[in-house]
mmCIF file of C-alpha atoms in Angstrom:
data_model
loop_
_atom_site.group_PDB
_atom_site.id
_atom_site.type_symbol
_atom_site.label_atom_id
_atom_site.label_comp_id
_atom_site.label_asym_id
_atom_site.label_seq_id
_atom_site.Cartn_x
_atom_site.Cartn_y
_atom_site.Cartn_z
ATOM 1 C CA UNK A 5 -5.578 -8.924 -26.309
ATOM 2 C CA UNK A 6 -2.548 -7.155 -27.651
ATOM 3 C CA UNK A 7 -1.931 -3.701 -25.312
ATOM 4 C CA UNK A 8 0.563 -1.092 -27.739
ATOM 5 C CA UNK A 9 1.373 2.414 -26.719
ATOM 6 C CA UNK A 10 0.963 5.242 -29.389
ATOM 7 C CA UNK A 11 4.309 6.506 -29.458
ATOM 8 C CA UNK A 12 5.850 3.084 -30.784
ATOM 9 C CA UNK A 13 6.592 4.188 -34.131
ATOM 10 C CA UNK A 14 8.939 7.006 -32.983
ATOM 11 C CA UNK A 15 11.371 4.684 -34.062
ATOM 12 C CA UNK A 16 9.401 3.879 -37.696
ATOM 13 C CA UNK A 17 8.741 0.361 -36.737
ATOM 14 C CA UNK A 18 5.796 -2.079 -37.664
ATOM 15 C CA UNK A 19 3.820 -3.514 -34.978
ATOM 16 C CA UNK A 20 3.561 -7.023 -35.543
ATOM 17 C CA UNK A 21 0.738 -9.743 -34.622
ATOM 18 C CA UNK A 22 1.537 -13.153 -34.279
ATOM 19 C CA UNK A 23 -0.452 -15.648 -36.345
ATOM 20 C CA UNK A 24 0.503 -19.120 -35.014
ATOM 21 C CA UNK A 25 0.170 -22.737 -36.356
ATOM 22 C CA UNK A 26 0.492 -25.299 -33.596
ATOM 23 C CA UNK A 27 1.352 -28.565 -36.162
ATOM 24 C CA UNK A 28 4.633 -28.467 -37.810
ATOM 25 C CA UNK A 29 4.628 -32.390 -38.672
ATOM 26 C CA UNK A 30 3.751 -32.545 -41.946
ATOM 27 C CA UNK A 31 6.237 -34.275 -44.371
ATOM 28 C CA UNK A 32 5.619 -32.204 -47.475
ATOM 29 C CA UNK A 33 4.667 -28.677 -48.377
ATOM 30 C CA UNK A 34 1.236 -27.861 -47.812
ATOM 31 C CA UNK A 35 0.085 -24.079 -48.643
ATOM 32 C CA UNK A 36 -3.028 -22.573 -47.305
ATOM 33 C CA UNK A 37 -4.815 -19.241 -46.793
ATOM 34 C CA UNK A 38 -5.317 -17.170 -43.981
ATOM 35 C CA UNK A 39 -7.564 -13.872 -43.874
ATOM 36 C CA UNK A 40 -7.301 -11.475 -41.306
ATOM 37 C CA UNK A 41 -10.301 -9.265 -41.295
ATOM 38 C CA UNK A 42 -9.846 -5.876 -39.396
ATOM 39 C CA UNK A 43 -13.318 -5.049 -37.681
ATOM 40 C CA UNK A 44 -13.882 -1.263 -36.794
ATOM 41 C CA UNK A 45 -15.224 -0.551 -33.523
ATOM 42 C CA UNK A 46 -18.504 0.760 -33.401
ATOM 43 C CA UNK A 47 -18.062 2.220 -29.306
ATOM 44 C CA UNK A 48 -16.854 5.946 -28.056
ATOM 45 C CA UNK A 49 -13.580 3.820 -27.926
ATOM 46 C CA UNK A 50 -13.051 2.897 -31.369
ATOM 47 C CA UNK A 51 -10.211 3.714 -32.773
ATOM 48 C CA UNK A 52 -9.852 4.478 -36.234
ATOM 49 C CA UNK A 53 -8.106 3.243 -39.641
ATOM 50 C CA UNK A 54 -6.106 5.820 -41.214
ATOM 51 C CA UNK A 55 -6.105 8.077 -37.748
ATOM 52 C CA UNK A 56 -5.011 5.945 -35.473
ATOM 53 C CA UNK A 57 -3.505 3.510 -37.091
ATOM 54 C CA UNK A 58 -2.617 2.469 -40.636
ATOM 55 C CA UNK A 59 -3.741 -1.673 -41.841
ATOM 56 C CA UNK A 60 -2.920 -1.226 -45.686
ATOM 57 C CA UNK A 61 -6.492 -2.671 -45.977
ATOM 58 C CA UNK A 62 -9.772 -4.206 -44.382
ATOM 59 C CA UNK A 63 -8.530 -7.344 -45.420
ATOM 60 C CA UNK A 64 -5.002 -8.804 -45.576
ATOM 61 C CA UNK A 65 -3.956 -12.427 -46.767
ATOM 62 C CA UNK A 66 -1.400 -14.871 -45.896
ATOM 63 C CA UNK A 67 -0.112 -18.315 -46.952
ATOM 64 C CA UNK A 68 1.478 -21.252 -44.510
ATOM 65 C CA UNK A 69 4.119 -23.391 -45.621
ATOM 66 C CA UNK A 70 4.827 -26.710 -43.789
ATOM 67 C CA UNK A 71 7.753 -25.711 -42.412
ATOM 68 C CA UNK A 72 6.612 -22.339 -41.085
ATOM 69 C CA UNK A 73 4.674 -22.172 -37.436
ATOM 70 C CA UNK A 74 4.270 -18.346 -37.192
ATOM 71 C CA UNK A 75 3.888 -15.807 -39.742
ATOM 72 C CA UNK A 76 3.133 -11.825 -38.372
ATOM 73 C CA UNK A 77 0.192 -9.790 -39.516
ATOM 74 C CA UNK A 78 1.773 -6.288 -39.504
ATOM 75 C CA UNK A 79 0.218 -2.796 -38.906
ATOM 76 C CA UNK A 80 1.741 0.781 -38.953
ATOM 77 C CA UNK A 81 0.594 2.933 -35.551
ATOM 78 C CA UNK A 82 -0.032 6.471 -35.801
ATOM 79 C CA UNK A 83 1.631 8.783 -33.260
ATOM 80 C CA UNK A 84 -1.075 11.779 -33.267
ATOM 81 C CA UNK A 85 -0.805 15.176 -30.764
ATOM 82 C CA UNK A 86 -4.943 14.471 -29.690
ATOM 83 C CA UNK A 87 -5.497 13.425 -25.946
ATOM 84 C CA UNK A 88 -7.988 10.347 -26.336
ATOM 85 C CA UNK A 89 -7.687 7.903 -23.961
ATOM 86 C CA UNK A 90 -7.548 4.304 -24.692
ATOM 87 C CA UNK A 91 -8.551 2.975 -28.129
ATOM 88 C CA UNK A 92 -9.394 -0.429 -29.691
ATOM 89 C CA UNK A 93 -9.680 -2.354 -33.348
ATOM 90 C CA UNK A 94 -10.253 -5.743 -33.548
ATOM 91 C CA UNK A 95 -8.907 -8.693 -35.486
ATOM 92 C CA UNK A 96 -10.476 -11.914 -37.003
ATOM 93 C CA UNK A 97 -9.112 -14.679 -38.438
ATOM 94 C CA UNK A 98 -11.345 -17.208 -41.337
ATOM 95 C CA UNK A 99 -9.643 -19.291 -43.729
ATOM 96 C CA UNK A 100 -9.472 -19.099 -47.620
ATOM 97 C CA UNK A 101 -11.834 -21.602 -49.288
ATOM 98 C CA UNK A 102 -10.580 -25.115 -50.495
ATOM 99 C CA UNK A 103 -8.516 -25.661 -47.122
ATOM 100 C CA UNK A 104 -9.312 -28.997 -45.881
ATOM 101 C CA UNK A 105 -7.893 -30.114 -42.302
ATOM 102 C CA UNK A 106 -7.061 -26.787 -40.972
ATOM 103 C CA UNK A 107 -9.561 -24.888 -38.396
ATOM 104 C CA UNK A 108 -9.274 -21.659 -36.674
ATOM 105 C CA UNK A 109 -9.570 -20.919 -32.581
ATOM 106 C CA UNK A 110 -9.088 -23.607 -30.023
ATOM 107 C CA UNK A 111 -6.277 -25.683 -28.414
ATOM 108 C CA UNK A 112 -4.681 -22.533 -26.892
ATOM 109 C CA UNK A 113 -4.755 -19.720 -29.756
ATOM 110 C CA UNK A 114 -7.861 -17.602 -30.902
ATOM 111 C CA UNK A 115 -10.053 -16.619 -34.115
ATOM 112 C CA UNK A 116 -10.009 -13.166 -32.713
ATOM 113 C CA UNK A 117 -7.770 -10.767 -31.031
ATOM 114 C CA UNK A 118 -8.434 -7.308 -29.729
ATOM 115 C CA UNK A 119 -5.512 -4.743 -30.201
ATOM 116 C CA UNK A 120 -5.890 -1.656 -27.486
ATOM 117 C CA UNK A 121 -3.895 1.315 -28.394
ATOM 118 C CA UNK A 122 -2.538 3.162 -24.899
ATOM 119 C CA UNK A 123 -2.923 6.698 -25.396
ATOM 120 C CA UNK A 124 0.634 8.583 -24.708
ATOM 121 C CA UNK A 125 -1.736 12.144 -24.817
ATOM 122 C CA UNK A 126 -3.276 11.615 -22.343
ATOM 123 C CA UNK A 127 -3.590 14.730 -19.852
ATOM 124 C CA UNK A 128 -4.052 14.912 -16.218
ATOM 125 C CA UNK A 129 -4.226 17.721 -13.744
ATOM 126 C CA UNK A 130 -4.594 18.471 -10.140
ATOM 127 C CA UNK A 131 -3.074 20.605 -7.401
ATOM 128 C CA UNK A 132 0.053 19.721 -6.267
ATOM 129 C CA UNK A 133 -0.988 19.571 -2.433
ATOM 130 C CA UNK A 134 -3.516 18.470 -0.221
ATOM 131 C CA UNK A 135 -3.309 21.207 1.761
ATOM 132 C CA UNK A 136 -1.781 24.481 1.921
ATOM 133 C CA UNK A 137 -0.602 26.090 4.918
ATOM 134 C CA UNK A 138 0.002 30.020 4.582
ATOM 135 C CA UNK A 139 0.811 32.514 7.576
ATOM 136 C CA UNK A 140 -1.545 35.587 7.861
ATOM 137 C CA UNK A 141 1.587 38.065 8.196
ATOM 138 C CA UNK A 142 3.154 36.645 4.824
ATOM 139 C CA UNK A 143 1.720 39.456 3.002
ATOM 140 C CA UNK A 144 4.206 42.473 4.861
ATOM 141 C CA UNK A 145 6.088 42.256 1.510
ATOM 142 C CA UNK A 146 3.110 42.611 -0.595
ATOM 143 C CA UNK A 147 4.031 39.129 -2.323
ATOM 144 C CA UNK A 148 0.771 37.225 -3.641
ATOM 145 C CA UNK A 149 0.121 33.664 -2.346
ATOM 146 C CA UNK A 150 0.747 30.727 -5.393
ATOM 147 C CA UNK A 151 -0.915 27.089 -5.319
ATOM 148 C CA UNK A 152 0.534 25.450 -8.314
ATOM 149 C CA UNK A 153 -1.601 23.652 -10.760
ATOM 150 C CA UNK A 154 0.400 20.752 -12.305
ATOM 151 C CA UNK A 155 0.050 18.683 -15.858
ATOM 152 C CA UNK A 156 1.205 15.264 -15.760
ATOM 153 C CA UNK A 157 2.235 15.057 -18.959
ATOM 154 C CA UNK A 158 4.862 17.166 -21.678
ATOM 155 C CA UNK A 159 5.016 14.931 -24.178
ATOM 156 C CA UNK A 160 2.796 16.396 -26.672
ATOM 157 C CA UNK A 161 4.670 17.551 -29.905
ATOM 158 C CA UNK A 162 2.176 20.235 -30.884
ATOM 159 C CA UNK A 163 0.819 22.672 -29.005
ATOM 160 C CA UNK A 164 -2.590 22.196 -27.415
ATOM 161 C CA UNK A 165 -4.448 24.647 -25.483
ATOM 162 C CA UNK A 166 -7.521 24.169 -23.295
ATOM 163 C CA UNK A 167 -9.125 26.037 -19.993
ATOM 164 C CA UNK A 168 -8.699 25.224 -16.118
ATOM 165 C CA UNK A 169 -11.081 26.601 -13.445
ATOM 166 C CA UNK A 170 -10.772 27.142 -10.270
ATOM 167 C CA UNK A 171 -13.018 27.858 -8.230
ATOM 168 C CA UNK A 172 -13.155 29.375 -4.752
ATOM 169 C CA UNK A 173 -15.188 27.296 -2.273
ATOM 170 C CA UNK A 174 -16.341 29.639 0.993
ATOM 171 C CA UNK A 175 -16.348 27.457 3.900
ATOM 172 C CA UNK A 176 -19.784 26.720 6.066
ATOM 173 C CA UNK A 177 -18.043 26.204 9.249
ATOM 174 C CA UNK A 178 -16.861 28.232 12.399
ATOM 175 C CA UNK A 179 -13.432 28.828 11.373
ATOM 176 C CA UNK A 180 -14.065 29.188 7.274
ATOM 177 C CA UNK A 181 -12.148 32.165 5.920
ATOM 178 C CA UNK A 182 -13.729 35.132 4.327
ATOM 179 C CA UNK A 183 -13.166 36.558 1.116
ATOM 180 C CA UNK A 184 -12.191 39.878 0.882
ATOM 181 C CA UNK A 185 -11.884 40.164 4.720
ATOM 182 C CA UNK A 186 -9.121 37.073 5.358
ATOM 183 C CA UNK A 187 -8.219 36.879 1.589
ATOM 184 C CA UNK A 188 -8.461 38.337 -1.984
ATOM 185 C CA UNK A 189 -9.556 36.024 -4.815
ATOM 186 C CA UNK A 190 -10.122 38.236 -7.232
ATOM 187 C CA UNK A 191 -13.617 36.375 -7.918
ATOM 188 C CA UNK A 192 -14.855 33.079 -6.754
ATOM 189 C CA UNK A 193 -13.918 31.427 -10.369
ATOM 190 C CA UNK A 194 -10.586 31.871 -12.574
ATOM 191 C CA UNK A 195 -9.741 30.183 -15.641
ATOM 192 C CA UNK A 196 -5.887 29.474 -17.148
ATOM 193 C CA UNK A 197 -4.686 27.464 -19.602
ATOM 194 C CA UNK A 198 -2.489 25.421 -20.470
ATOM 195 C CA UNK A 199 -0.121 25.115 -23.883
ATOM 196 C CA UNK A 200 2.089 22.230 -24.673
ATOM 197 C CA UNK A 201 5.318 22.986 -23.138
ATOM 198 C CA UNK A 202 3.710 24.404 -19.944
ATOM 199 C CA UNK A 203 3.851 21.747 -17.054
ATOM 200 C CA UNK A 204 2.888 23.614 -14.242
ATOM 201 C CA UNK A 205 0.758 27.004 -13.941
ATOM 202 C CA UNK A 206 0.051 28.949 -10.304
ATOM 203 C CA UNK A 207 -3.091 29.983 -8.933
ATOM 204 C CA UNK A 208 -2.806 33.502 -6.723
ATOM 205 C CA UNK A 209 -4.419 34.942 -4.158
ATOM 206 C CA UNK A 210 -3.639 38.036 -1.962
ATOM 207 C CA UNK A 211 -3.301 37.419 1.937
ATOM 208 C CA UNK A 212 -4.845 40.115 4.026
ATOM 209 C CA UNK A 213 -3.163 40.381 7.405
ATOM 210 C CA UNK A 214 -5.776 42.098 9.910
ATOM 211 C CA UNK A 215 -5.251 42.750 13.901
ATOM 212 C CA UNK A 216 -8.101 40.483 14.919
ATOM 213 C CA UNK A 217 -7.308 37.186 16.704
ATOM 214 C CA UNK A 218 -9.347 34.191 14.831
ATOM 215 C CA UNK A 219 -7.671 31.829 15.206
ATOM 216 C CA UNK A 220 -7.236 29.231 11.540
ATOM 217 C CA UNK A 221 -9.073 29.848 9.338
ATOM 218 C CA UNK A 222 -9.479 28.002 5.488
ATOM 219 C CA UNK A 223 -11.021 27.896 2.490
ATOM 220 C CA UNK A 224 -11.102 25.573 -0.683
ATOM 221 C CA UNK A 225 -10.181 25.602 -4.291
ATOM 222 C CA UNK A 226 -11.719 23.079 -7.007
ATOM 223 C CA UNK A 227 -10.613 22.471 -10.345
ATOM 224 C CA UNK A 228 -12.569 21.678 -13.049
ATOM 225 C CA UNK A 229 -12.329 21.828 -17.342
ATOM 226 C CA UNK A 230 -13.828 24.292 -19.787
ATOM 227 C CA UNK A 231 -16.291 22.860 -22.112
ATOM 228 C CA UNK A 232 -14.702 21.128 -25.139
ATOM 229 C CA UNK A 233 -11.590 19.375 -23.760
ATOM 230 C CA UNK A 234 -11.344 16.005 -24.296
ATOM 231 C CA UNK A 235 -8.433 13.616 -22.829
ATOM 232 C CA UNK A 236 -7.805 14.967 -20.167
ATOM 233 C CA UNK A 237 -8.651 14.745 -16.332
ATOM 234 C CA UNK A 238 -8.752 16.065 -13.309
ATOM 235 C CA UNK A 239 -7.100 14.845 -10.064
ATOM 236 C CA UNK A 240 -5.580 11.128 -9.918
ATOM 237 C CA UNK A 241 -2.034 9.810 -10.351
ATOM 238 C CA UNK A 242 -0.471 12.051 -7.469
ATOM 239 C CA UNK A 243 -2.258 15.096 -7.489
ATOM 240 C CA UNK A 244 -5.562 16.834 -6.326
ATOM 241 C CA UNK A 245 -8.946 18.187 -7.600
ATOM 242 C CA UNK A 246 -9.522 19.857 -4.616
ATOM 243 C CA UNK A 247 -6.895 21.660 -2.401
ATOM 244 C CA UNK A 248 -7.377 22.944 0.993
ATOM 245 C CA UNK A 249 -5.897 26.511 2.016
ATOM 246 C CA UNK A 250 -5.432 26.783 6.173
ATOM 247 C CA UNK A 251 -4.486 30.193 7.209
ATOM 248 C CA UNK A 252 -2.274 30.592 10.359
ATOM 249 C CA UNK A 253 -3.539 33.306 12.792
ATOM 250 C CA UNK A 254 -0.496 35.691 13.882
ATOM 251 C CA UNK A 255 -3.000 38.070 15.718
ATOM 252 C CA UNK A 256 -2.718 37.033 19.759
ATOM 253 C CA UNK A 257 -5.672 37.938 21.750
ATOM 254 C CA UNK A 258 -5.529 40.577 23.971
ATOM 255 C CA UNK A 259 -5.065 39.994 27.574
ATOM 256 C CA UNK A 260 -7.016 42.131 30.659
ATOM 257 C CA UNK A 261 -5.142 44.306 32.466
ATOM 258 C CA UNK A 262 -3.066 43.426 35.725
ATOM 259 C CA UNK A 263 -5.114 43.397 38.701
ATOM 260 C CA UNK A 264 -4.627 46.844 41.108
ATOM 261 C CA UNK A 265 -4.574 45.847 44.787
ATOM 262 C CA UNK A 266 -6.719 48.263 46.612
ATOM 263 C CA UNK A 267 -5.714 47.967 50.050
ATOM 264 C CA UNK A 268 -4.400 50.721 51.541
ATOM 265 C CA UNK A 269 -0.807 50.601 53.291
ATOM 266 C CA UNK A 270 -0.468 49.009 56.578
ATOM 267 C CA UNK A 271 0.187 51.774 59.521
ATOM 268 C CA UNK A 272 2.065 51.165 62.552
ATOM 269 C CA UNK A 273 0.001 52.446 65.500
ATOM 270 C CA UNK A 274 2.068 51.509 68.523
ATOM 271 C CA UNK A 275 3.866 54.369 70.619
ATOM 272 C CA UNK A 276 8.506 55.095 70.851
ATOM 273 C CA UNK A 277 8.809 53.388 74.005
ATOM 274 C CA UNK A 278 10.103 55.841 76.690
ATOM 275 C CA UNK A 279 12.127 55.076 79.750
ATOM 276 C CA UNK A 280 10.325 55.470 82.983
ATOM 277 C CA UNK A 281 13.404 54.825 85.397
ATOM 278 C CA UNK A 282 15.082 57.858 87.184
ATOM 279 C CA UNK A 283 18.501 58.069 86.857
ATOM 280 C CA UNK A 284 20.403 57.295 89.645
ATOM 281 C CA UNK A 285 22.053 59.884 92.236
ATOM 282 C CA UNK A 286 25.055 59.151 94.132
ATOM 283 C CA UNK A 287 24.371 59.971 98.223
ATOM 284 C CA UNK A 288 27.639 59.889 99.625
ATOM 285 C CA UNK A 289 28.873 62.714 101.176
ATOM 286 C CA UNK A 290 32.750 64.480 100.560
ATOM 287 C CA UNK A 291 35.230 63.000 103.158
ATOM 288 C CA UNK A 292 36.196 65.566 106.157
ATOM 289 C CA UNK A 293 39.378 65.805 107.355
ATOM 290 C CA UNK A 294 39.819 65.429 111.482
ATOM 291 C CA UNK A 295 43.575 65.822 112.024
#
């Protein structure tokens, strides 16, 4: 297996496949034929001669000398702007007739070699997040709520255009978030897309902030592709096909009033004390005088 990535021939080189000969012994000259037969895949994989890659032929011809061990069968790679995954040709080696001695496969090199063409197109998006955390009062300065949507991949050299979905996912549970009461969608399923240079594009929503304690609430946003777009996937390789929205509660629940005590004042009931001794009266009488 030989593994080459599309954009090789950004610099306008060959791609070159070995061809070995593992006896370089022989004492004089001895020239033979070797035919490398390009086979076209027949699978959704297949890549294609002329599209994908350029062989100057089905079938290409060679000649050892005895003092050579390796000679390079050599193909041009072409760099195209369509996402399509990974693609494959092979490669088979037979021999030219009248070659006596000389046999192909075995002792540690092969009739046949599979070249698989890495696809530099290839497109993949997903939330950036997990989860989402937003805070019910965000929306006092009328500001809209954005989850980003990111593409994985700007490398593109035209521009290529194709649909992303999102769709709003109500939850089932206790605390699942309502649309149009907790939030504003604008309808359970939007659709964006995506040109070449874009590598990120925001999904919005509008917060509503009402009075009522709840408590968090969330909801959930898939992706998904419009019809028609090929190479490229959703979710993988650091991002999300699903993303999870909580909403914080800012609303705190009412408490009862504070309780009214409705005993009534204590009253003092006991009588001024009053003084029951007489006051005291001196009984001795005025001196008389006798002389």
């Amino acid at each position: 297996f030989y593994t080459v990535f599309e954009a090789f021939n950004a610099t306008g080189e060959l791609i070159e496949v070995p061809i070995i000969k593992n006896n370089n012994s022989l004492h004089s000259d001895i020239t033979f034929m070797v035919i490398v037969l390009l086979i076209a895949g027949s699978s959704s994989n297949a890549a294609t001669d002329g599209t994908d890659y350029f062989s100057g032929g089905n079938v290409s011809s060679f000649s050892f000398r005895r003092d050579q061990q390796r000679i390079n069968y050599q193909f041009e790679l072409l760099d195209d702007d369509t996402p399509e995954g990974e693609e494959v040709f092979q490669l088979e080696l037979s021999l030219g007739s009248g070659t006596p001695g000389v046999s192909v496969g075995g002792g540690g090199v092969y009739s046949r070699a599979t070249v698989v063409i890495i696809d530099d197109d290839a497109i993949t998006i997903g939330f950036e997040q997990e989860f989402y955390t937003v805070f019910e009062a965000f929306n006092a300065t009328g500001e809209l709520i954005e989850v980003p949507i990111i593409k994985n991949n700007n490398s593109l050299h035209s521009d290529i255009t194709f649909i992303v979905i999102v769709s709003v996912i109500a939850g089932s549970s206790s605390n699942a978030a309502t649309d149009g009461t907790d939030y504003f969608s604008g309808g359970n399923v939007s659709s964006f897309s995506f040109r070449r240079d874009q590598q990120r594009i925001n999904y919005q929503f509008e917060l509503f902030d009402d009075d009522t304690p709840e408590g968090e609430e969330e909801f959930q946003l898939e992706l998904s592709l419009g019809s028609g777009t090929s190479g490229v996937s959703v979710g993988g390789g650091g991002v999300y096909s699903r993303a999870t929205v909580v909403i914080i509660d800012d609303d705190e629940p009412t408490l009862p009033p504070s309780p009214t005590s409705t005993q009534p004042s204590p009253t003092t009931t006991q009588p001024s004390p009053t003084s029951t001794q007489p006051s005291p009266t001196t009984t001795q009488p005025s001196p008389t005088s006798t002389q």
